[in-house]
Coordinates of C-alpha atoms in Angstrom, one line a residue:
M269 CA -111.8 -43.6 -20.2
R270 CA -113.1 -45.6 -23.2
S271 CA -116.7 -44.3 -22.5
L272 CA -115.5 -40.8 -22.2
L273 CA -113.7 -41.1 -25.6
L274 CA -116.8 -42.5 -27.2
L275 CA -118.9 -39.6 -25.9
L276 CA -116.4 -37.1 -27.2
L277 CA -116.4 -38.9 -30.6
W278 CA -120.2 -38.9 -30.7
G279 CA -120.3 -35.2 -29.9
M280 CA -122.9 -35.7 -27.1
S281 CA -123.4 -34.0 -23.7
A282 CA -123.8 -36.2 -20.6
P283 CA -126.3 -38.8 -21.6
L284 CA -129.8 -39.1 -20.1
W285 CA -129.5 -42.9 -20.5
A286 CA -126.5 -45.2 -21.2
A287 CA -127.1 -48.9 -20.7
H288 CA -127.6 -52.4 -22.0
G289 CA -131.2 -51.5 -22.7
Y290 CA -133.7 -48.6 -22.5
A291 CA -136.8 -48.1 -20.4
L292 CA -139.5 -45.6 -21.2
W293 CA -139.7 -44.3 -17.6
G294 CA -136.3 -45.2 -16.4
D295 CA -136.7 -48.6 -14.8
L296 CA -135.4 -51.9 -16.4
K297 CA -136.4 -55.1 -14.7
Y298 CA -133.3 -57.0 -15.8
P299 CA -129.8 -55.7 -14.9
A300 CA -126.7 -55.7 -17.1
N301 CA -125.3 -59.2 -17.8
F302 CA -128.5 -60.9 -16.7
S303 CA -128.4 -64.6 -17.7
H304 CA -131.9 -65.0 -19.3
F305 CA -135.5 -63.8 -19.1
D306 CA -137.4 -65.2 -16.1
Y307 CA -140.2 -66.8 -18.2
V308 CA -138.0 -69.0 -20.4
N309 CA -136.5 -72.5 -19.8
P310 CA -132.8 -71.8 -20.3
N311 CA -132.2 -75.5 -20.7
A312 CA -135.0 -76.2 -23.1
P313 CA -134.0 -78.8 -25.7
K314 CA -133.5 -77.8 -29.3
G315 CA -135.0 -79.7 -32.2
G316 CA -138.3 -81.0 -33.5
E317 CA -141.0 -79.2 -35.3
L318 CA -143.9 -76.9 -34.4
R319 CA -146.8 -77.1 -36.9
L320 CA -149.4 -74.3 -36.7
V321 CA -151.9 -72.4 -38.8
S322 CA -151.5 -68.9 -40.2
N323 CA -152.7 -66.1 -38.0
L324 CA -153.5 -64.0 -41.1
R325 CA -157.0 -63.6 -42.6
V326 CA -155.7 -64.8 -46.0
S327 CA -155.7 -68.1 -47.7
T328 CA -152.4 -67.6 -49.6
F329 CA -149.2 -65.6 -49.9
D330 CA -147.5 -64.2 -52.9
K331 CA -144.2 -62.6 -51.7
Y332 CA -141.4 -62.8 -49.2
N333 CA -141.1 -59.1 -48.6
P334 CA -143.2 -58.2 -45.6
F335 CA -142.6 -54.4 -45.9
T336 CA -143.9 -53.4 -49.3
I337 CA -147.5 -52.4 -49.8
K338 CA -148.7 -54.7 -52.5
G339 CA -149.2 -58.4 -51.9
T340 CA -149.2 -60.7 -48.9
A341 CA -146.2 -62.2 -47.1
P342 CA -146.3 -65.5 -45.1
A343 CA -147.3 -65.3 -41.5
Y344 CA -144.6 -64.7 -38.9
L345 CA -141.9 -64.1 -41.5
S346 CA -140.8 -60.7 -40.2
D347 CA -140.6 -61.8 -36.5
L348 CA -138.6 -64.9 -37.3
M349 CA -136.2 -63.6 -39.9
F350 CA -135.3 -60.1 -38.9
D351 CA -133.6 -59.0 -35.7
S352 CA -133.8 -55.4 -34.4
L353 CA -131.4 -53.2 -32.4
L354 CA -133.5 -53.8 -29.2
T355 CA -135.9 -56.5 -28.2
G356 CA -138.7 -56.4 -25.6
A357 CA -139.4 -58.7 -22.6
L358 CA -142.8 -60.4 -22.2
D359 CA -143.0 -59.7 -18.5
E360 CA -142.6 -55.9 -18.5
T361 CA -143.8 -53.0 -20.7
G362 CA -142.0 -49.9 -22.1
S363 CA -138.6 -51.4 -22.2
G364 CA -136.1 -52.9 -24.7
Y365 CA -132.9 -54.8 -24.3
G366 CA -129.9 -55.0 -26.6
L367 CA -130.1 -57.5 -29.4
L368 CA -128.2 -56.3 -32.5
A369 CA -127.1 -53.4 -30.4
N370 CA -125.1 -54.1 -27.2
D371 CA -125.3 -50.5 -25.9
V372 CA -127.8 -47.6 -26.2
V373 CA -127.1 -44.0 -25.2
V374 CA -129.9 -41.4 -25.2
A375 CA -128.8 -37.8 -25.1
A376 CA -129.6 -35.7 -22.1
D377 CA -131.8 -33.3 -24.2
G378 CA -133.7 -36.3 -25.6
M379 CA -132.8 -35.3 -29.2
S380 CA -130.9 -38.4 -30.2
A381 CA -130.2 -42.0 -29.4
T382 CA -127.0 -43.7 -30.3
F383 CA -126.7 -47.5 -30.7
R384 CA -123.4 -49.5 -30.8
L385 CA -123.8 -52.7 -32.8
A386 CA -122.6 -56.1 -31.4
P387 CA -119.5 -56.9 -33.5
E388 CA -120.5 -60.6 -33.6
A389 CA -123.9 -59.9 -35.2
R390 CA -124.2 -61.6 -38.6
F391 CA -126.8 -61.9 -41.4
H392 CA -127.9 -65.3 -42.7
N393 CA -125.3 -65.2 -45.4
G394 CA -122.5 -64.8 -42.9
T395 CA -121.7 -61.1 -43.5
P396 CA -121.5 -58.8 -40.5
V397 CA -124.4 -56.5 -39.6
L398 CA -122.9 -53.0 -40.0
A399 CA -124.1 -49.5 -39.4
A400 CA -124.5 -49.0 -43.2
D401 CA -127.1 -51.9 -43.1
V402 CA -129.1 -50.2 -40.3
K403 CA -129.1 -46.9 -42.3
F404 CA -130.1 -48.8 -45.5
S405 CA -133.0 -50.4 -43.6
F406 CA -134.2 -47.2 -42.2
D407 CA -134.0 -45.3 -45.5
T408 CA -135.8 -48.1 -47.3
L409 CA -138.6 -48.2 -44.7
M410 CA -139.0 -44.5 -45.1
G411 CA -139.1 -44.8 -48.9
P412 CA -142.0 -44.7 -51.3
Y413 CA -142.6 -48.5 -51.5
T414 CA -143.4 -49.3 -47.9
S415 CA -146.5 -48.9 -45.8
P416 CA -147.2 -45.2 -44.9
A417 CA -147.5 -46.3 -41.3
Y418 CA -143.7 -46.2 -41.1
K419 CA -143.7 -42.6 -42.1
S420 CA -146.3 -41.7 -39.5
L421 CA -144.5 -43.8 -36.8
L422 CA -141.2 -42.2 -37.6
E423 CA -142.4 -38.7 -38.4
D424 CA -140.4 -37.2 -35.5
V425 CA -137.1 -38.9 -36.6
A426 CA -134.9 -36.3 -38.3
G427 CA -132.5 -38.8 -39.7
L428 CA -129.9 -41.5 -39.1
E429 CA -126.1 -40.9 -39.0
V430 CA -123.4 -43.5 -39.4
L431 CA -120.8 -42.6 -36.9
D432 CA -118.5 -45.5 -37.6
E433 CA -118.7 -49.1 -38.9
H434 CA -120.6 -50.3 -35.8
T435 CA -122.3 -47.1 -34.5
V436 CA -125.4 -45.3 -35.6
R437 CA -127.1 -42.2 -34.2
Y438 CA -130.8 -41.5 -34.7
R439 CA -131.6 -37.8 -34.5
F440 CA -135.0 -36.6 -33.4
K441 CA -137.0 -33.5 -34.3
K442 CA -138.2 -33.1 -30.7
P443 CA -137.8 -34.9 -27.4
N444 CA -140.0 -38.0 -27.4
R445 CA -139.3 -40.7 -24.7
G446 CA -140.8 -43.4 -26.9
L447 CA -138.6 -42.9 -30.0
P448 CA -135.5 -44.8 -28.8
L449 CA -137.8 -47.8 -28.4
T450 CA -139.5 -47.2 -31.7
V451 CA -136.3 -46.9 -33.7
G452 CA -134.7 -49.7 -31.7
G453 CA -137.5 -52.0 -32.7
L454 CA -137.2 -51.5 -36.4
P455 CA -136.2 -54.5 -38.5
V456 CA -132.7 -54.5 -39.9
F457 CA -131.9 -56.2 -43.2
S458 CA -128.9 -56.5 -45.4
R459 CA -128.0 -54.1 -48.2
Q460 CA -127.5 -57.1 -50.4
W461 CA -131.1 -58.1 -50.2
G462 CA -132.6 -57.5 -53.7
M463 CA -129.2 -57.1 -55.5
E464 CA -129.3 -58.2 -59.1
N465 CA -126.1 -58.3 -61.2
G466 CA -124.4 -56.3 -58.6
K467 CA -127.0 -53.5 -58.6
P468 CA -129.9 -53.0 -56.1
K469 CA -133.4 -53.4 -57.5
S470 CA -136.2 -51.0 -56.7
F471 CA -137.6 -52.1 -53.3
D472 CA -141.1 -52.7 -54.8
Q473 CA -139.5 -55.2 -57.2
V474 CA -138.0 -57.2 -54.3
V475 CA -140.8 -59.7 -54.1
T476 CA -139.7 -63.3 -54.0
D477 CA -136.0 -62.6 -53.3
I478 CA -135.1 -64.6 -50.2
P479 CA -134.8 -62.1 -47.3
I480 CA -131.3 -61.6 -45.9
G481 CA -132.0 -61.0 -42.3
S482 CA -130.2 -61.8 -39.0
G483 CA -133.0 -63.5 -37.2
P484 CA -133.1 -67.0 -35.8
Y485 CA -134.9 -68.7 -38.7
K486 CA -134.5 -68.9 -42.5
I487 CA -136.9 -69.9 -45.2
G488 CA -137.0 -73.7 -45.7
P489 CA -139.3 -75.9 -47.8
V490 CA -142.2 -74.0 -49.3
R491 CA -145.4 -74.9 -51.2
F492 CA -145.7 -71.4 -52.5
G493 CA -149.0 -69.7 -51.6
K494 CA -149.9 -72.7 -49.3
D495 CA -147.5 -73.8 -46.7
I496 CA -144.1 -72.5 -45.5
T497 CA -141.5 -74.0 -43.2
Y498 CA -139.0 -71.8 -41.4
V499 CA -135.7 -73.6 -40.5
R500 CA -133.6 -72.6 -37.5
D501 CA -130.3 -71.2 -38.5
P502 CA -127.6 -73.4 -36.9
N503 CA -125.2 -70.5 -37.1
Y504 CA -127.6 -67.9 -35.6
W505 CA -125.3 -65.3 -34.1
A506 CA -127.4 -64.6 -31.0
R507 CA -128.2 -68.1 -30.0
D508 CA -126.3 -67.8 -26.7
L509 CA -127.2 -64.1 -26.0
N510 CA -129.1 -63.6 -22.8
V511 CA -132.2 -62.1 -24.5
K512 CA -132.4 -65.3 -26.7
R513 CA -131.4 -68.0 -24.3
G514 CA -134.2 -70.5 -23.9
S515 CA -135.9 -69.1 -27.1
N516 CA -136.2 -70.3 -30.7
N517 CA -136.2 -74.0 -29.6
F518 CA -137.9 -75.6 -32.6
E519 CA -135.7 -76.8 -35.4
R520 CA -138.6 -76.2 -37.9
I521 CA -141.7 -74.1 -37.7
T522 CA -144.3 -75.0 -40.4
V523 CA -147.2 -72.7 -41.0
K524 CA -150.1 -74.2 -42.8
I525 CA -152.8 -72.3 -44.6
Y526 CA -156.4 -73.6 -44.9
K527 CA -159.2 -72.2 -47.0
D528 CA -161.7 -71.6 -44.2
N529 CA -162.4 -72.0 -40.5
T530 CA -164.1 -75.4 -40.9
A531 CA -161.2 -77.0 -42.8
R532 CA -158.8 -75.6 -40.2
L533 CA -160.8 -77.0 -37.3
E534 CA -161.1 -80.4 -38.8
A535 CA -157.4 -80.5 -39.6
L536 CA -156.7 -79.7 -36.0
K537 CA -158.9 -82.6 -34.8
A538 CA -157.1 -84.9 -37.4
G539 CA -153.7 -84.1 -35.9
E540 CA -152.4 -82.2 -38.9
F541 CA -150.8 -79.5 -36.7
D542 CA -149.9 -78.8 -33.1
L543 CA -151.2 -75.4 -32.0
M544 CA -154.2 -73.2 -32.8
R545 CA -155.5 -70.1 -31.2
F546 CA -159.3 -69.6 -31.2
F547 CA -161.1 -66.3 -31.8
S548 CA -164.6 -67.8 -32.2
A549 CA -166.5 -68.2 -28.9
G550 CA -168.9 -70.6 -30.7
D551 CA -166.1 -72.8 -32.0
W552 CA -164.5 -72.8 -28.6
A553 CA -167.6 -73.7 -26.7
R554 CA -169.2 -76.3 -29.0
R555 CA -166.7 -77.6 -31.6
V556 CA -163.4 -78.2 -29.8
N557 CA -163.9 -81.8 -29.0
G558 CA -163.3 -85.3 -30.3
K559 CA -161.2 -88.4 -29.7
R560 CA -157.8 -86.7 -29.5
F561 CA -159.2 -84.4 -26.8
E562 CA -160.5 -87.4 -24.9
S563 CA -157.2 -89.2 -25.0
G564 CA -155.3 -86.1 -23.8
E565 CA -153.3 -85.7 -26.9
L566 CA -155.0 -82.4 -27.7
V567 CA -155.4 -80.0 -24.7
K568 CA -157.9 -77.1 -24.6
R569 CA -156.7 -74.4 -22.3
E570 CA -157.3 -70.7 -21.6
F571 CA -154.2 -68.6 -20.6
Q572 CA -154.9 -65.5 -18.5
H573 CA -153.0 -62.4 -19.6
R574 CA -152.7 -58.8 -18.6
L575 CA -152.6 -57.3 -22.1
P576 CA -154.5 -54.1 -22.9
S577 CA -158.0 -54.9 -24.1
G578 CA -157.4 -53.0 -27.3
F579 CA -160.3 -51.5 -29.3
Q580 CA -161.8 -54.0 -31.6
S581 CA -164.5 -52.0 -33.3
Y582 CA -166.8 -51.4 -36.2
V583 CA -165.1 -48.5 -38.0
L584 CA -167.3 -45.8 -39.7
N585 CA -165.7 -44.1 -42.6
T586 CA -166.4 -40.4 -42.1
R587 CA -165.3 -39.6 -45.6
R588 CA -168.8 -40.7 -46.4
D589 CA -171.3 -37.8 -46.0
K590 CA -173.9 -40.0 -44.2
F591 CA -171.4 -40.5 -41.3
K592 CA -170.2 -36.9 -40.9
D593 CA -172.7 -36.1 -38.2
V594 CA -171.7 -37.4 -34.7
R595 CA -175.4 -37.8 -33.8
V596 CA -175.8 -40.3 -36.7
R597 CA -172.7 -42.3 -35.6
Q598 CA -173.9 -42.4 -32.0
A599 CA -177.4 -43.6 -33.1
L600 CA -175.9 -46.5 -35.0
G601 CA -174.1 -47.7 -31.8
L602 CA -177.3 -47.5 -29.8
A603 CA -178.9 -50.2 -32.1
L604 CA -176.2 -52.8 -31.3
D605 CA -177.5 -55.1 -28.5
Y606 CA -174.3 -56.5 -27.1
E607 CA -175.8 -58.1 -24.0
W608 CA -178.1 -60.2 -26.2
M609 CA -175.2 -61.1 -28.5
N610 CA -172.9 -62.1 -25.7
R611 CA -175.6 -64.2 -24.1
Q612 CA -177.0 -65.9 -27.2
M613 CA -174.0 -66.0 -29.5
F614 CA -170.8 -65.7 -27.5
Y615 CA -171.5 -67.9 -24.5
N616 CA -170.7 -65.0 -22.2
A617 CA -167.1 -65.3 -23.2
Y618 CA -166.4 -61.6 -23.7
Q619 CA -166.3 -58.2 -22.1
R620 CA -167.4 -55.1 -23.9
V621 CA -164.7 -52.8 -25.2
N622 CA -164.9 -49.2 -24.1
G623 CA -162.4 -46.5 -25.4
L624 CA -158.9 -46.9 -26.7
F625 CA -156.9 -47.8 -23.6
G626 CA -158.9 -50.5 -21.7
N627 CA -156.9 -52.4 -19.0
T628 CA -154.1 -49.8 -18.9
D629 CA -153.2 -46.8 -16.8
C630 CA -154.3 -44.6 -19.8
Q631 CA -157.9 -45.6 -19.5
A632 CA -160.2 -42.6 -18.8
T633 CA -162.9 -42.9 -16.2
G634 CA -165.5 -40.5 -14.7
V635 CA -165.3 -36.9 -15.5
P636 CA -162.0 -35.2 -16.8
G637 CA -159.5 -34.2 -14.1
P638 CA -158.0 -30.8 -14.0
E639 CA -155.0 -31.8 -16.1
E640 CA -157.2 -33.3 -18.8
L641 CA -159.5 -30.2 -18.8
A642 CA -156.5 -28.0 -19.3
L643 CA -155.6 -30.0 -22.4
L644 CA -159.2 -30.1 -23.7
A645 CA -160.2 -26.5 -23.0
P646 CA -158.4 -24.8 -26.1
W647 CA -160.4 -27.1 -28.4
R648 CA -163.9 -26.7 -26.9
K649 CA -165.3 -25.5 -30.2
D650 CA -163.8 -28.4 -32.1
I651 CA -164.8 -31.4 -30.1
P652 CA -168.1 -32.9 -29.0
P653 CA -169.5 -31.0 -25.9
A654 CA -170.0 -34.4 -24.1
T655 CA -166.2 -34.7 -24.0
F656 CA -166.2 -32.4 -21.0
G657 CA -168.6 -34.7 -19.1
P658 CA -168.4 -38.3 -18.0
M659 CA -166.4 -40.8 -20.1
T660 CA -168.5 -42.7 -22.6
T661 CA -170.0 -46.1 -21.6
A662 CA -171.2 -48.5 -24.2
P663 CA -175.0 -48.7 -24.4
R664 CA -176.5 -51.5 -22.4
T665 CA -179.8 -53.5 -22.8
D666 CA -179.9 -55.0 -19.3
G667 CA -180.8 -53.7 -15.9
T668 CA -182.6 -50.4 -16.2
S669 CA -181.7 -50.0 -19.9
S670 CA -183.4 -51.7 -22.8
L671 CA -183.1 -52.1 -26.6
R672 CA -186.4 -50.3 -27.0
G673 CA -185.2 -47.3 -25.0
N674 CA -181.9 -47.2 -26.9
L675 CA -183.7 -47.3 -30.3
R676 CA -186.0 -44.4 -29.1
Q677 CA -182.9 -42.4 -28.3
A678 CA -181.4 -43.3 -31.7
Q679 CA -184.5 -42.0 -33.4
V680 CA -184.2 -38.7 -31.6
L681 CA -180.6 -38.3 -32.6
L682 CA -181.3 -39.2 -36.3
R683 CA -184.2 -36.8 -36.5
A684 CA -182.1 -34.0 -35.1
A685 CA -179.5 -34.8 -37.7
G686 CA -182.0 -34.5 -40.5
W687 CA -183.0 -38.1 -41.1
E688 CA -186.7 -39.2 -41.0
V689 CA -188.6 -42.3 -42.1
R690 CA -190.4 -41.8 -45.3
D691 CA -191.7 -44.4 -47.8
G692 CA -190.5 -47.3 -45.6
A693 CA -186.9 -46.1 -45.2
L694 CA -184.8 -43.6 -43.3
R695 CA -184.1 -40.7 -45.6
N696 CA -182.4 -37.3 -45.5
A697 CA -183.8 -34.0 -46.8
Q698 CA -182.8 -35.0 -50.4
G699 CA -184.8 -38.2 -50.2
Q700 CA -181.7 -40.4 -50.1
A701 CA -182.2 -43.7 -48.2
F702 CA -179.8 -44.5 -45.4
D703 CA -178.0 -47.8 -46.3
I704 CA -174.6 -49.1 -45.1
E705 CA -172.3 -51.5 -46.8
Y706 CA -170.4 -53.6 -44.2
L707 CA -167.2 -54.8 -45.9
D708 CA -165.5 -57.9 -44.5
S709 CA -163.3 -60.7 -45.8
N710 CA -164.7 -63.3 -43.4
E711 CA -168.1 -64.7 -44.4
S712 CA -168.8 -65.9 -40.9
S713 CA -169.2 -62.3 -39.8
A714 CA -172.6 -62.3 -41.4
R715 CA -174.0 -64.3 -38.5
V716 CA -172.5 -61.9 -36.0
V717 CA -173.8 -58.7 -37.6
A718 CA -177.3 -60.1 -38.4
P719 CA -178.9 -59.1 -35.1
W720 CA -177.5 -55.5 -35.4
A721 CA -178.9 -55.4 -39.0
R722 CA -182.4 -56.3 -37.7
N723 CA -182.3 -53.6 -35.1
L724 CA -181.1 -51.0 -37.6
E725 CA -184.0 -52.0 -39.8
K726 CA -186.3 -50.9 -37.1
L727 CA -184.8 -47.4 -37.5
G728 CA -185.3 -47.6 -41.3
I729 CA -181.6 -48.3 -42.0
Q730 CA -180.5 -51.0 -44.4
L731 CA -177.2 -52.8 -43.4
N732 CA -175.8 -54.9 -46.3
F733 CA -173.1 -57.4 -45.5
R734 CA -170.5 -57.5 -48.3
P735 CA -168.0 -60.4 -48.1
V736 CA -165.1 -60.2 -50.4
D737 CA -161.8 -62.1 -50.8
F738 CA -158.9 -60.8 -48.8
A739 CA -157.0 -59.3 -51.7
L740 CA -160.0 -57.1 -52.7
Y741 CA -160.7 -56.4 -49.0
Q742 CA -157.2 -55.2 -48.5
Q743 CA -157.3 -53.1 -51.7
R744 CA -160.5 -51.4 -50.7
L745 CA -159.3 -50.6 -47.2
Q746 CA -156.0 -49.1 -48.6
K747 CA -158.1 -46.8 -50.9
F748 CA -160.7 -46.2 -48.1
E749 CA -163.4 -47.5 -50.5
F750 CA -165.9 -48.7 -47.8
D751 CA -168.7 -47.5 -45.6
M752 CA -168.0 -49.6 -42.5
T753 CA -165.6 -52.5 -41.6
S754 CA -164.5 -54.3 -38.5
M755 CA -161.0 -53.9 -37.2
A756 CA -159.2 -55.4 -34.2
Y757 CA -156.8 -52.7 -33.0
G758 CA -154.2 -53.9 -30.5
G759 CA -153.9 -51.9 -27.3
T760 CA -150.7 -50.6 -25.7
Q761 CA -149.5 -49.6 -22.2
N762 CA -147.4 -46.8 -23.7
P763 CA -149.2 -45.1 -26.6
G764 CA -147.0 -43.0 -28.9
Q765 CA -146.6 -41.8 -32.5
E766 CA -148.4 -44.8 -33.9
Y767 CA -151.7 -43.0 -33.0
A768 CA -150.8 -40.3 -35.5
D769 CA -151.2 -43.1 -38.2
L770 CA -154.5 -44.2 -36.7
F771 CA -156.1 -40.8 -36.0
G772 CA -153.9 -38.1 -37.3
A773 CA -155.2 -35.6 -39.9
K774 CA -152.2 -36.1 -42.3
A775 CA -152.8 -39.8 -42.4
A776 CA -156.4 -39.4 -43.4
D777 CA -155.4 -38.5 -46.9
I778 CA -152.6 -41.1 -47.3
E779 CA -153.6 -44.3 -49.0
D780 CA -152.9 -47.4 -46.9
S781 CA -152.6 -45.4 -43.7
G782 CA -154.2 -46.7 -40.5
N783 CA -156.7 -43.8 -40.3
L784 CA -159.6 -45.8 -41.6
S785 CA -162.2 -43.5 -39.9
G786 CA -160.9 -40.5 -41.8
I787 CA -160.9 -38.2 -38.8
K788 CA -159.3 -34.8 -39.2
S789 CA -159.2 -33.0 -35.9
P790 CA -156.7 -30.4 -34.8
A791 CA -157.6 -31.3 -31.2
V792 CA -156.6 -35.0 -31.8
D793 CA -153.4 -33.9 -33.5
A794 CA -152.5 -31.7 -30.6
L795 CA -153.3 -34.4 -28.0
I796 CA -151.2 -37.0 -29.9
N797 CA -148.4 -34.4 -29.9
K798 CA -148.8 -33.9 -26.1
M799 CA -148.8 -37.6 -25.6
T800 CA -145.6 -38.3 -27.6
S801 CA -143.7 -35.4 -26.1
A802 CA -144.5 -36.3 -22.5
K803 CA -141.4 -36.3 -20.3
S804 CA -142.9 -38.3 -17.5
K805 CA -145.7 -40.7 -16.9
S806 CA -147.6 -37.9 -15.0
E807 CA -147.5 -35.9 -18.3
L808 CA -148.5 -38.9 -20.4
L809 CA -151.6 -40.0 -18.5
P810 CA -153.7 -36.8 -18.8
A811 CA -152.8 -36.6 -22.6
C812 CA -153.8 -40.1 -23.4
R813 CA -156.9 -40.0 -21.3
A814 CA -158.0 -36.7 -23.0
L815 CA -157.3 -38.3 -26.4
E816 CA -159.4 -41.3 -25.4
R817 CA -162.3 -39.1 -24.4
V818 CA -162.3 -37.1 -27.7
I819 CA -162.2 -40.3 -29.9
S820 CA -164.8 -42.0 -27.8
H821 CA -167.2 -39.1 -27.8
S822 CA -166.7 -38.7 -31.5
H823 CA -168.3 -42.2 -32.0
L824 CA -166.0 -43.0 -34.9
L825 CA -165.7 -46.5 -33.6
I826 CA -168.6 -48.7 -32.4
P827 CA -167.0 -50.8 -29.7
Q828 CA -167.1 -54.6 -30.0
W829 CA -165.7 -57.0 -27.4
A830 CA -162.5 -58.5 -26.0
A831 CA -161.4 -61.6 -24.1
G832 CA -159.0 -61.6 -21.1
T833 CA -157.5 -64.9 -22.1
H834 CA -155.7 -66.6 -24.9
R835 CA -157.8 -69.6 -26.0
M836 CA -155.5 -72.2 -27.4
V837 CA -155.4 -75.9 -28.3
Y838 CA -152.0 -77.6 -28.3
N839 CA -150.7 -81.2 -28.8
S840 CA -149.4 -82.2 -25.4
W841 CA -147.8 -85.3 -26.9
R842 CA -145.5 -83.3 -29.2
I843 CA -144.8 -80.0 -27.6
A844 CA -144.1 -78.6 -24.1
M845 CA -144.1 -75.2 -22.5
P846 CA -142.6 -73.2 -19.6
A847 CA -144.5 -73.4 -16.2
T848 CA -146.2 -70.0 -16.5
M849 CA -147.1 -67.6 -19.3
P850 CA -145.6 -64.1 -19.0
P851 CA -148.3 -61.5 -18.5
Y852 CA -147.8 -59.6 -21.7
A853 CA -147.4 -62.5 -24.1
Q854 CA -149.3 -62.6 -27.4
G855 CA -150.7 -66.1 -27.5
E856 CA -149.1 -68.2 -30.3
G857 CA -146.1 -65.8 -30.3
W858 CA -145.2 -67.0 -26.8
A859 CA -145.4 -70.6 -28.1
I860 CA -143.2 -69.9 -31.1
D861 CA -140.7 -68.1 -29.0
T862 CA -140.4 -70.2 -25.8
W863 CA -142.0 -73.7 -26.2
W864 CA -140.1 -76.8 -27.3
A865 CA -140.6 -80.2 -28.8
K866 CA -140.8 -83.3 -26.7

């Protein structure tokens, strides 16, 4: 009777989904009233400290607000301080379980999702988390002072209604199975955050105001711009909730910031912190050693995962005239000798990235199937002809292929695009030399890009490495003031509206959007729309595979490499972990969430 009354009050037809969580394709691993996630130790002791290094490419921070455009917030702040309506599990994909919300109802027509807040939910200041706070958070994230990625991500959200003190309803512009998870994953913060003399400040002026969230940690001791310690909230409202049992075990989490990789590595060997994830194959192979490793205090270990490979790539800014021709972009990729680099520089630690959706069901292979062709056919004039053939494969220089052969093919493509070598340089019809500025905030990237630069030089192309500090790097990316940069895009098992921010035409003209390549393609927009409006996995797969083909054959991204493991060093004398790592865990995030102090 109570459920019927609620449905009548909410003005909904029979729901498509009403449960303790939501699954993209209808199957939740954990039933209602489950005790804890399988991958945690529910009896893990609480206390102690985890000391780790920042996972950001910055050597400082200047604000506590992680949502505004300007400035840099400390690492891990958002995850540790802000709860959301739903939270995911690390051993399944496409699902969310109630956190701030204890019930979610998705309408039968897919046009809304209604969340009922847990009445016991509290912010750090002890005030209850109410529907008005959820609306305030959503309206703020959609406002003018936050990243435009939120606007792209939430473009199909028509609005949010407060139904009562503990109930909100998100309305959607069209059915989209992923939207309940998207809105359910948004951070929720208090309306009192940023209040001054009883009045709210403009959100861009909320800079060093201590966030008022409802997450498991609060800000503790800080050496501003250097180190920050998060302190577990002893009154954390969800500490006994099933989705949090066995989690957030450290009393303190201290994040240290070092100026460069060398200082960071030496500090690890000196025992200054307990955990570090490695992204450099050279460091991992040759420099992770010393007395603390020999004694067993520091342990070097690779953790196998099943995460998508993502699409770490060199991104070409097609707003630049020299990159507008797809043949030019393809030629640049032909000059990258990955096999030599992996053998000589990376200790054969990586696999080559290919496409957007590697290691997922969305990955395209071979020639397009009938369903993909049906989606691609209306755009035949707008996309590269090769899209209708076999899926791209990254150029190789082993077996029957060679760098010399690839460079010859690149010369043919460049000549067809109007570029020829004259006066010692590759030039267009106007006599302009072909040069590329590679923008990066990491000086060590110079070593990695040097072999490619030498190969491009054989084509008459000058590649200039331009290292800048992170603040300037971030500013130039926000304004799209670069020729080429490197970007590690995370993959996903369930692609959705976030791809409109990465590749949508509207995002190409919005500062600080994720569309770094500048692509504007009606075909891409249509395929993203098909992808987000898919009503079943059988509808999703052809759409995401078709999208991958278009992006790959457009050669906007020159694929780099990925590892199938998390390479981590940890202090075995100070910290302990569960027996196995869940398959979809993100390295140090797993440690922060589920490990404990000895």
